[in-house]
Short mmCIF file of C-alpha atoms in Angstrom, two decimals:
data_model
loop_
_atom_site.label_atom_id
_atom_site.label_comp_id
_atom_site.label_asym_id
_atom_site.label_seq_id
_atom_site.Cartn_x
_atom_site.Cartn_y
_atom_site.Cartn_z
CA MET A 1 114.54 89.65 138.20
CA SER A 2 114.56 92.61 135.89
CA ILE A 3 113.13 94.11 132.79
CA LYS A 4 115.68 94.38 129.99
CA ASN A 5 116.21 94.06 126.29
CA ASN A 6 118.77 92.08 124.22
CA ARG A 7 118.02 88.88 126.11
CA LEU A 8 118.68 86.70 123.04
CA THR A 9 121.03 86.45 120.11
CA GLN A 10 120.05 87.88 116.75
CA THR A 11 119.66 84.33 115.46
CA GLU A 12 117.30 83.42 118.28
CA TYR A 13 115.19 86.54 117.63
CA GLN A 14 114.94 85.59 113.94
CA GLU A 15 113.94 82.03 114.72
CA ASN A 16 111.37 83.13 117.35
CA PHE A 17 109.65 85.64 115.09
CA THR A 18 109.67 83.76 111.82
CA ASP A 19 106.40 83.08 110.08
CA ILE A 20 104.28 80.71 112.17
CA HIS A 21 102.26 79.68 109.13
CA PRO A 22 104.73 78.91 106.36
CA PRO A 23 103.30 78.88 102.81
CA PHE A 24 103.25 75.90 100.40
CA GLU A 25 106.76 75.20 99.40
CA THR A 26 105.89 74.35 95.77
CA PRO A 27 102.96 74.95 93.40
CA ASP A 28 102.47 71.20 93.28
CA ALA A 29 101.82 71.13 97.03
CA ALA A 30 99.11 73.73 96.58
CA LEU A 31 97.58 71.70 93.68
CA VAL A 32 97.51 68.50 95.80
CA GLU A 33 95.76 70.32 98.61
CA ALA A 34 93.28 72.09 96.27
CA ASN A 35 92.33 68.74 94.80
CA ARG A 36 91.24 67.48 98.22
CA CYS A 37 88.38 69.90 98.13
CA LEU A 38 84.90 68.35 97.62
CA PHE A 39 83.64 71.64 96.02
CA CYS A 40 80.40 71.55 97.99
CA TYR A 41 77.33 72.85 96.19
CA ASP A 42 76.09 74.70 99.30
CA PRO A 43 79.46 75.40 100.94
CA PRO A 44 79.44 75.89 104.69
CA CYS A 45 82.93 77.42 104.45
CA MET A 46 81.62 80.27 102.34
CA LYS A 47 78.68 80.82 104.71
CA SER A 48 81.08 81.06 107.73
CA CYS A 49 83.26 83.76 106.06
CA PRO A 50 82.11 87.29 107.12
CA THR A 51 83.09 88.51 103.62
CA SER A 52 81.45 85.56 101.79
CA ILE A 53 84.51 84.55 99.78
CA ASN A 54 83.51 81.91 97.26
CA VAL A 55 85.88 79.31 98.70
CA PRO A 56 85.07 76.32 96.44
CA LYS A 57 85.45 78.52 93.40
CA PHE A 58 88.87 79.99 94.30
CA ILE A 59 90.13 76.51 95.24
CA LYS A 60 88.82 75.02 92.00
CA GLN A 61 90.70 77.80 90.15
CA ILE A 62 93.91 76.84 91.93
CA ALA A 63 93.26 73.19 91.06
CA THR A 64 93.01 74.14 87.42
CA GLU A 65 96.12 76.34 87.67
CA ASN A 66 94.16 79.54 87.22
CA THR A 67 95.92 81.33 90.03
CA LYS A 68 95.08 84.80 88.70
CA GLY A 69 91.42 83.96 88.54
CA SER A 70 91.65 82.56 92.08
CA ALA A 71 93.15 85.78 93.43
CA HIS A 72 90.45 87.77 91.70
CA THR A 73 87.67 85.66 93.27
CA ILE A 74 89.21 86.25 96.76
CA PHE A 75 89.91 89.93 96.37
CA SER A 76 86.46 90.56 94.91
CA SER A 77 85.01 89.65 98.32
CA ASN A 78 87.92 90.61 100.55
CA ILE A 79 90.55 93.04 99.32
CA MET A 80 92.61 92.15 102.38
CA GLY A 81 92.37 88.46 101.61
CA ALA A 82 96.15 88.10 101.79
CA GLY A 83 96.40 89.50 105.28
CA CYS A 84 93.28 87.62 106.45
CA SER A 85 94.89 84.38 105.29
CA LYS A 86 97.51 84.90 107.94
CA VAL A 87 95.53 86.32 110.85
CA CYS A 88 91.90 85.02 110.59
CA PRO A 89 90.83 82.51 113.26
CA VAL A 90 89.97 80.11 110.54
CA GLU A 91 89.51 77.24 112.98
CA LYS A 92 86.21 78.93 114.05
CA LEU A 93 85.35 80.28 110.55
CA CYS A 94 85.91 78.68 107.13
CA GLU A 95 88.12 75.69 108.10
CA GLY A 96 86.01 75.09 111.20
CA ALA A 97 82.99 74.75 108.95
CA CYS A 98 84.64 72.40 106.38
CA VAL A 99 82.69 69.17 105.93
CA TYR A 100 85.75 67.14 106.44
CA ASN A 101 85.45 67.89 110.16
CA LEU A 102 82.23 65.84 110.14
CA MET A 103 84.13 62.93 108.74
CA HIS A 104 86.88 63.32 111.40
CA GLU A 105 89.34 64.27 108.67
CA THR A 106 91.71 67.20 108.46
CA PRO A 107 89.82 70.17 106.99
CA ILE A 108 91.00 71.76 103.73
CA HIS A 109 93.76 74.24 104.43
CA ILE A 110 91.71 77.07 103.09
CA ALA A 111 93.80 79.87 104.54
CA LYS A 112 97.00 78.43 103.18
CA LEU A 113 95.44 78.18 99.70
CA GLN A 114 94.09 81.67 99.99
CA ARG A 115 97.56 82.89 100.90
CA TYR A 116 99.07 81.00 97.96
CA ALA A 117 96.86 82.83 95.35
CA THR A 118 96.89 86.30 96.94
CA GLU A 119 100.59 86.49 97.75
CA LYS A 120 101.29 85.48 94.11
CA ALA A 121 99.04 88.32 92.96
CA MET A 122 100.80 90.84 95.23
CA LYS A 123 104.28 89.66 94.31
CA ASN A 124 103.52 89.93 90.59
CA ASN A 125 101.51 93.16 91.10
CA TRP A 126 98.52 91.78 89.18
CA GLN A 127 96.01 94.58 88.69
CA LEU A 128 92.72 92.63 88.88
CA PHE A 129 90.27 95.55 89.00
CA GLU A 130 89.81 98.51 86.68
CA ARG A 131 88.76 101.81 88.23
CA LYS A 132 85.82 103.57 86.61
CA PRO A 133 86.35 107.10 85.37
CA SER A 134 86.23 109.73 88.10
CA THR A 135 82.75 110.83 89.03
CA GLY A 136 83.96 114.05 90.74
CA LYS A 137 82.63 112.82 94.05
CA ARG A 138 85.01 112.97 97.05
CA VAL A 139 84.84 110.92 100.22
CA ALA A 140 86.92 111.26 103.37
CA ILE A 141 87.78 108.24 105.51
CA VAL A 142 89.16 108.46 109.02
CA GLY A 143 91.45 105.49 109.63
CA ALA A 144 93.59 103.46 107.24
CA GLY A 145 92.86 100.16 108.95
CA PRO A 146 91.01 97.13 107.43
CA ALA A 147 87.58 98.86 107.45
CA GLY A 148 88.89 102.10 105.99
CA LEU A 149 91.00 100.44 103.31
CA SER A 150 88.16 98.11 102.30
CA CYS A 151 85.78 100.99 102.02
CA ALA A 152 88.32 103.05 100.06
CA HIS A 153 88.99 100.34 97.55
CA THR A 154 85.36 99.69 96.94
CA LEU A 155 84.62 103.41 96.45
CA SER A 156 87.62 103.88 94.20
CA ARG A 157 86.46 101.16 91.90
CA GLU A 158 83.28 103.21 91.44
CA GLY A 159 85.29 106.25 90.32
CA ILE A 160 84.98 108.08 93.67
CA ASP A 161 88.08 109.93 94.84
CA VAL A 162 89.09 108.94 98.38
CA THR A 163 91.26 110.69 100.98
CA ILE A 164 92.14 108.69 104.08
CA TYR A 165 93.27 110.48 107.22
CA GLU A 166 95.44 108.18 109.34
CA LYS A 167 96.92 109.10 112.76
CA GLU A 168 99.90 106.75 112.49
CA SER A 169 102.85 106.99 110.07
CA LYS A 170 101.82 103.82 108.26
CA GLY A 171 98.51 102.25 107.12
CA GLY A 172 97.08 98.85 108.05
CA GLY A 173 95.71 99.67 111.49
CA LEU A 174 95.49 96.62 113.68
CA MET A 175 97.25 94.53 111.10
CA THR A 176 100.37 96.81 111.20
CA TYR A 177 100.39 97.74 114.88
CA GLY A 178 98.37 95.25 116.97
CA ILE A 179 99.04 91.66 115.93
CA ALA A 180 101.88 89.31 116.89
CA ALA A 181 104.96 89.80 114.74
CA TYR A 182 105.29 86.07 113.91
CA LYS A 183 101.81 86.09 112.34
CA VAL A 184 102.26 89.01 109.95
CA THR A 185 105.29 91.27 109.45
CA PRO A 186 105.09 95.05 109.26
CA GLU A 187 106.83 94.73 105.83
CA PHE A 188 104.00 92.53 104.55
CA CYS A 189 101.39 95.02 105.92
CA GLU A 190 103.04 97.85 104.00
CA ASP A 191 103.06 95.77 100.84
CA GLU A 192 99.38 94.98 101.32
CA VAL A 193 98.46 98.71 101.79
CA ASN A 194 100.45 99.58 98.66
CA TYR A 195 98.73 96.87 96.69
CA ILE A 196 95.28 98.01 97.74
CA THR A 197 95.96 101.67 96.91
CA SER A 198 97.58 100.83 93.57
CA ILE A 199 94.15 100.90 91.94
CA GLY A 200 94.41 104.69 92.09
CA GLY A 201 92.13 107.36 93.41
CA ILE A 202 93.12 106.74 97.05
CA ASN A 203 95.32 109.28 98.87
CA ILE A 204 96.42 108.50 102.41
CA LYS A 205 97.41 111.46 104.65
CA TYR A 206 99.48 110.19 107.50
CA ASN A 207 99.98 111.66 111.02
CA GLN A 208 96.53 113.19 110.86
CA GLU A 209 94.49 112.51 113.97
CA LEU A 210 90.79 113.22 114.39
CA GLY A 211 90.24 115.87 117.04
CA LYS A 212 93.77 117.07 116.76
CA ASN A 213 94.67 117.70 113.10
CA ILE A 214 91.23 117.43 111.60
CA THR A 215 87.56 117.71 112.75
CA VAL A 216 84.35 116.03 111.61
CA GLU A 217 82.91 119.48 110.70
CA GLU A 218 85.84 120.20 108.39
CA LEU A 219 85.43 116.82 106.63
CA GLN A 220 81.70 117.35 106.25
CA ARG A 221 82.33 120.70 104.63
CA ASN A 222 85.04 119.55 102.28
CA TYR A 223 83.79 116.13 101.17
CA ASP A 224 80.56 114.68 99.76
CA ALA A 225 80.57 111.94 102.46
CA VAL A 226 82.64 110.84 105.43
CA TYR A 227 83.40 107.31 106.70
CA MET A 228 84.54 106.77 110.25
CA ALA A 229 86.86 103.80 110.68
CA PHE A 230 89.11 104.85 113.59
CA GLY A 231 88.67 101.63 115.50
CA VAL A 232 89.29 101.33 119.26
CA GLY A 233 92.52 101.57 121.18
CA LEU A 234 92.16 102.70 124.76
CA ALA A 235 93.38 99.92 127.00
CA ARG A 236 90.88 98.85 129.70
CA GLN A 237 92.40 99.55 133.11
CA LEU A 238 92.37 96.97 135.96
CA GLU A 239 91.42 99.56 138.55
CA ILE A 240 93.53 97.87 141.31
CA PRO A 241 96.15 99.23 143.72
CA GLY A 242 99.75 99.27 142.33
CA GLU A 243 98.59 99.43 138.73
CA HIS A 244 100.83 102.37 137.98
CA LEU A 245 104.10 100.82 139.28
CA GLN A 246 107.00 100.56 136.88
CA GLY A 247 106.72 97.26 135.05
CA VAL A 248 102.96 97.34 134.59
CA GLU A 249 102.21 97.78 130.87
CA ASP A 250 99.23 97.79 128.49
CA ALA A 251 99.29 94.87 125.98
CA ILE A 252 98.44 97.29 123.23
CA LYS A 253 101.49 99.47 123.96
CA PHE A 254 103.76 96.38 124.42
CA ILE A 255 102.70 94.92 120.97
CA TYR A 256 102.98 98.38 119.37
CA GLU A 257 106.57 98.72 120.61
CA LEU A 258 107.40 95.30 119.25
CA ARG A 259 105.76 96.12 115.87
CA THR A 260 107.65 99.45 115.47
CA ASN A 261 111.06 98.58 116.81
CA ASN A 262 113.87 96.02 116.40
CA HIS A 263 112.99 92.92 118.41
CA ALA A 264 116.22 93.11 120.39
CA SER A 265 115.44 96.66 121.57
CA VAL A 266 112.15 95.71 123.18
CA ALA A 267 112.51 95.14 126.95
CA VAL A 268 110.73 92.29 128.66
CA GLY A 269 110.66 90.97 132.21
CA ASP A 270 112.18 87.74 133.49
CA LYS A 271 108.90 86.59 135.12
CA VAL A 272 105.81 88.06 133.33
CA ALA A 273 102.12 87.87 134.21
CA VAL A 274 99.57 88.59 131.41
CA ILE A 275 96.07 89.48 132.50
CA GLY A 276 93.34 88.26 130.15
CA MET A 277 92.65 85.42 127.70
CA GLY A 278 91.72 87.17 124.43
CA MET A 279 93.73 87.21 121.24
CA THR A 280 95.70 90.22 122.39
CA ALA A 281 96.55 88.54 125.68
CA ILE A 282 97.78 85.46 123.85
CA ASP A 283 99.85 87.61 121.41
CA ALA A 284 101.39 89.51 124.32
CA ALA A 285 102.22 86.33 126.26
CA THR A 286 103.79 84.43 123.38
CA GLN A 287 105.79 87.41 122.31
CA ALA A 288 107.06 88.04 125.81
CA LYS A 289 108.25 84.40 125.86
CA ARG A 290 109.87 84.77 122.48
CA LEU A 291 111.66 87.93 123.57
CA GLY A 292 113.40 85.90 126.28
CA ALA A 293 111.18 85.90 129.39
CA SER A 294 111.99 82.82 131.38
CA GLU A 295 108.48 82.45 132.73
CA VAL A 296 105.16 83.79 131.40
CA THR A 297 101.86 83.18 133.14
CA LEU A 298 98.42 83.95 131.76
CA VAL A 299 95.93 84.84 134.49
CA TYR A 300 92.22 84.55 133.57
CA ARG A 301 89.20 85.00 135.85
CA ARG A 302 87.05 82.42 134.17
CA THR A 303 87.60 78.84 132.91
CA GLN A 304 88.77 77.53 129.55
CA ASP A 305 85.12 77.08 128.51
CA GLU A 306 84.55 80.88 128.71
CA MET A 307 87.83 82.08 127.23
CA PRO A 308 87.49 84.51 124.24
CA CYS A 309 90.57 83.22 122.36
CA THR A 310 90.39 80.05 120.26
CA GLU A 311 91.78 76.62 121.21
CA HIS A 312 94.33 77.06 118.45
CA GLU A 313 95.61 80.29 119.94
CA LEU A 314 95.80 78.84 123.39
CA ASN A 315 97.82 75.90 122.06
CA ILE A 316 100.38 78.38 120.55
CA ALA A 317 100.84 79.85 124.01
CA LYS A 318 101.20 76.39 125.59
CA LEU A 319 103.70 75.32 122.97
CA ASP A 320 105.74 78.43 123.69
CA GLY A 321 105.85 77.36 127.37
CA CYS A 322 103.37 79.83 128.79
CA LYS A 323 101.63 78.79 131.98
CA ILE A 324 97.91 79.33 132.58
CA ILE A 325 96.07 79.95 135.80
CA TRP A 326 92.29 79.68 135.45
CA LEU A 327 89.77 81.23 137.88
CA ALA A 328 92.13 83.94 139.05
CA ALA A 329 91.68 87.75 138.96
CA PRO A 330 94.33 90.40 139.78
CA LYS A 331 93.66 92.10 143.14
CA GLU A 332 96.77 94.18 143.77
CA VAL A 333 100.23 94.77 142.36
CA LEU A 334 103.01 94.99 144.97
CA GLY A 335 106.38 96.65 144.42
CA GLN A 336 109.58 97.82 145.88
CA ASP A 337 111.36 101.10 145.02
CA GLY A 338 108.55 101.84 142.65
CA LYS A 339 109.00 98.58 140.63
CA VAL A 340 106.78 95.59 140.38
CA THR A 341 107.72 92.60 142.48
CA GLN A 342 104.46 90.66 143.09
CA LEU A 343 100.99 90.17 141.74
CA VAL A 344 98.29 89.31 144.26
CA CYS A 345 95.27 87.45 142.78
CA ASP A 346 91.83 86.45 143.99
CA VAL A 347 90.80 82.86 143.60
CA MET A 348 87.51 82.99 141.70
CA HIS A 349 84.49 80.73 141.19
CA LEU A 350 81.73 81.04 138.65
CA GLY A 351 78.28 82.22 139.40
CA ALA A 352 75.21 82.86 137.21
CA PRO A 353 75.65 83.95 133.52
CA ASP A 354 76.13 87.66 132.89
CA ALA A 355 74.72 89.72 130.05
CA SER A 356 77.14 88.11 127.59
CA GLY A 357 75.95 84.64 128.49
CA ARG A 358 79.17 83.69 130.27
CA ARG A 359 79.08 82.74 133.94
CA SER A 360 80.15 85.65 136.17
CA PRO A 361 83.41 85.29 138.15
CA ILE A 362 83.03 85.81 141.89
CA ALA A 363 85.85 86.18 144.43
CA SER A 364 86.05 83.26 146.81
CA GLY A 365 87.92 85.16 149.59
CA GLU A 366 91.14 83.25 149.00
CA THR A 367 94.19 84.80 147.38
CA PHE A 368 97.65 83.77 146.11
CA THR A 369 100.70 85.69 145.08
CA LEU A 370 102.93 85.46 142.03
CA ALA A 371 106.52 86.73 141.98
CA VAL A 372 106.80 88.88 138.92
CA ASP A 373 108.81 91.78 137.52
CA MET A 374 106.36 92.65 134.71
CA VAL A 375 102.59 92.74 134.44
CA ILE A 376 100.91 93.08 131.01
CA LYS A 377 97.28 94.16 131.04
CA ALA A 378 95.21 92.60 128.23
CA ALA A 379 91.73 92.98 129.71
CA GLY A 380 90.26 94.51 126.55
CA GLN A 381 90.05 97.73 124.63
CA MET A 382 87.66 100.66 125.09
CA PRO A 383 86.10 102.95 122.49
CA PHE A 384 87.19 106.63 122.20
CA GLU A 385 84.15 107.72 124.24
CA SER A 386 85.31 111.27 124.99
CA MET A 387 86.13 112.08 121.38
CA VAL A 388 82.89 110.48 120.08
CA ASN A 389 80.81 112.51 122.57
CA SER A 390 82.63 115.70 121.57
CA TYR A 391 81.04 115.40 118.11
CA SER A 392 77.51 114.55 119.34
CA PHE A 393 77.47 111.19 117.69
CA GLU A 394 74.74 108.85 118.86
CA ASN A 395 76.63 106.17 120.68
CA SER A 396 76.64 103.43 123.32
CA LYS A 397 79.45 104.03 125.73
CA GLY A 398 81.64 105.29 122.90
CA LYS A 399 80.55 102.78 120.24
CA LEU A 400 79.08 104.66 117.31
CA ALA A 401 75.37 103.87 116.77
CA VAL A 402 74.44 103.28 113.11
CA LYS A 403 71.16 102.95 111.18
CA GLY A 404 71.06 100.16 108.66
CA LYS A 405 74.67 98.96 108.60
CA SER A 406 76.62 102.17 108.41
CA ALA A 407 74.71 105.54 108.67
CA THR A 408 75.56 107.55 111.83
CA SER A 409 73.41 110.23 113.42
CA LEU A 410 75.37 112.91 111.64
CA LYS A 411 74.27 113.81 108.09
CA GLY A 412 76.53 112.33 105.42
CA VAL A 413 78.68 110.55 107.96
CA PHE A 414 78.97 106.80 107.96
CA ALA A 415 80.96 104.40 110.12
CA GLY A 416 82.03 100.79 110.50
CA GLY A 417 84.48 98.36 112.02
CA ASP A 418 85.69 98.40 115.58
CA CYS A 419 84.46 101.94 116.33
CA VAL A 420 80.95 100.58 115.82
CA ASN A 421 81.17 96.91 117.06
CA GLY A 422 83.74 97.48 119.86
CA GLY A 423 86.26 95.12 118.41
CA ARG A 424 85.98 92.01 116.25
CA GLU A 425 88.18 90.15 113.72
CA VAL A 426 90.01 91.83 110.77
CA VAL A 427 87.64 90.08 108.37
CA ASP A 428 84.64 91.62 110.04
CA ALA A 429 86.15 95.06 109.60
CA VAL A 430 86.70 94.33 105.88
CA GLN A 431 83.05 93.51 105.47
CA ALA A 432 82.07 96.57 107.38
CA GLY A 433 84.13 98.62 104.90
CA LYS A 434 82.21 97.09 102.06
CA ASP A 435 78.89 97.82 103.73
CA GLY A 436 79.96 101.37 104.36
CA ALA A 437 80.93 101.89 100.72
CA ALA A 438 77.56 100.50 99.60
CA ALA A 439 75.75 102.89 101.84
CA ILE A 440 77.82 105.84 100.68
CA VAL A 441 77.31 105.24 96.93
CA LYS A 442 73.56 104.94 97.49
CA HIS A 443 73.75 108.20 99.48
CA LEU A 444 75.62 109.90 96.60
CA PHE A 445 73.91 108.37 93.59
CA GLY A 446 70.52 107.08 94.77
CA ALA A 447 69.08 103.90 96.21
CA GLU A 448 68.93 102.18 92.79
CA TYR A 449 72.69 102.42 92.26
CA ILE A 450 74.42 98.98 92.04
CA LEU A 451 78.05 98.66 93.11
CA GLU A 452 80.47 97.11 90.60
CA SER A 453 81.37 94.54 93.21
CA GLU A 454 77.66 93.55 93.52
CA LEU A 455 77.41 92.65 89.87
CA LYS A 456 77.89 89.10 88.61
CA PRO A 457 81.65 88.50 88.01
CA THR A 458 82.77 88.26 84.36
CA PHE A 459 86.46 87.65 85.01
CA ASN A 460 87.57 84.59 83.05
CA ASN A 461 91.42 84.85 82.84
#
């Protein structure tokens, strides 16, 4: 057993990391699917979307071959509607709420239709929004991820000049650096960022990290308002013996390496254990298998009923050949010559529910051992608590506290997305960005100010 790269041929890498959700092959296929929609009067699909996309409307527009109007409907609610069509857990959101489920029929392929309209808009560079004349107001945003980009686009539409400070060399945040490569490519993410900023009035300064290149005080002095959207990113440690042996990696780092390098250059073990059962754990496990690992085992301390990932995500891992061990928790990593050789796990059972409502895992006293050469930790992400405390933000263990939906304890500083909620879906971050923009314009222009995006749509093309 060993950790190495170049396990597969170039053709195999290409096949393994091709788009897992292919688009409609022809416009006619999209029209057929759109015409299945019942166009519900009180649509549950729209209610289940955190950004409240008018799903029946955009599908009706596709059905009447008004693709530009459809894209406008989607982007009016979610400027990252193209990316969300690829990464959203639609089985527990819009498609999971589709009334066809009640009739034991296949739900409308909402995400696929959303992708059809939005990708066409991006490909043809349709400019669907007109920026108001500059107001002279300037807003700084920390983080060019979904929350930051959503906030920036909404503010720019109002004629506010926005500067985004991003610590990485590319925008997109989690979309660019933290999601499985077969779901959304880095190239697509770059195209999406460029499309969003093409409205004008948005300047992204890359390689600018809060606390290193810029400070909150500087931003407060130089801008009329500040929006914090720096997310989370510190990997939660297992706190077990042997955790620092060679071959033990954070899932965040593992996925980041895969997103920023050629697939063949990313090293993976022969027998890999992944700790956790969230979306990041699934992404790490499936990608390890697709990189050429002969055996990948997901280890989770609870049962399938308590897992944070969706059934759909779990099935992807199963189809890729990943094994799952329920009711098991890592106890110790053993090694030889400084390298991982075994993972010792406690056999667990479930006790009373914890604060989250899930039953607490309790060690039974029994253990078992897995022979592995790589352990990937995907036990969750932690907020940047030290940095947050250095600026005297009101917070809860590093998660920024906000009043209303966005106002922090610092004057003129707002926040949203993962740095506030601790980590949710991309679509939740997009809505947080919209909420932040709404709070900022009311801060700048008064409580009676109405956002352009809040007005009744008049787009008829």
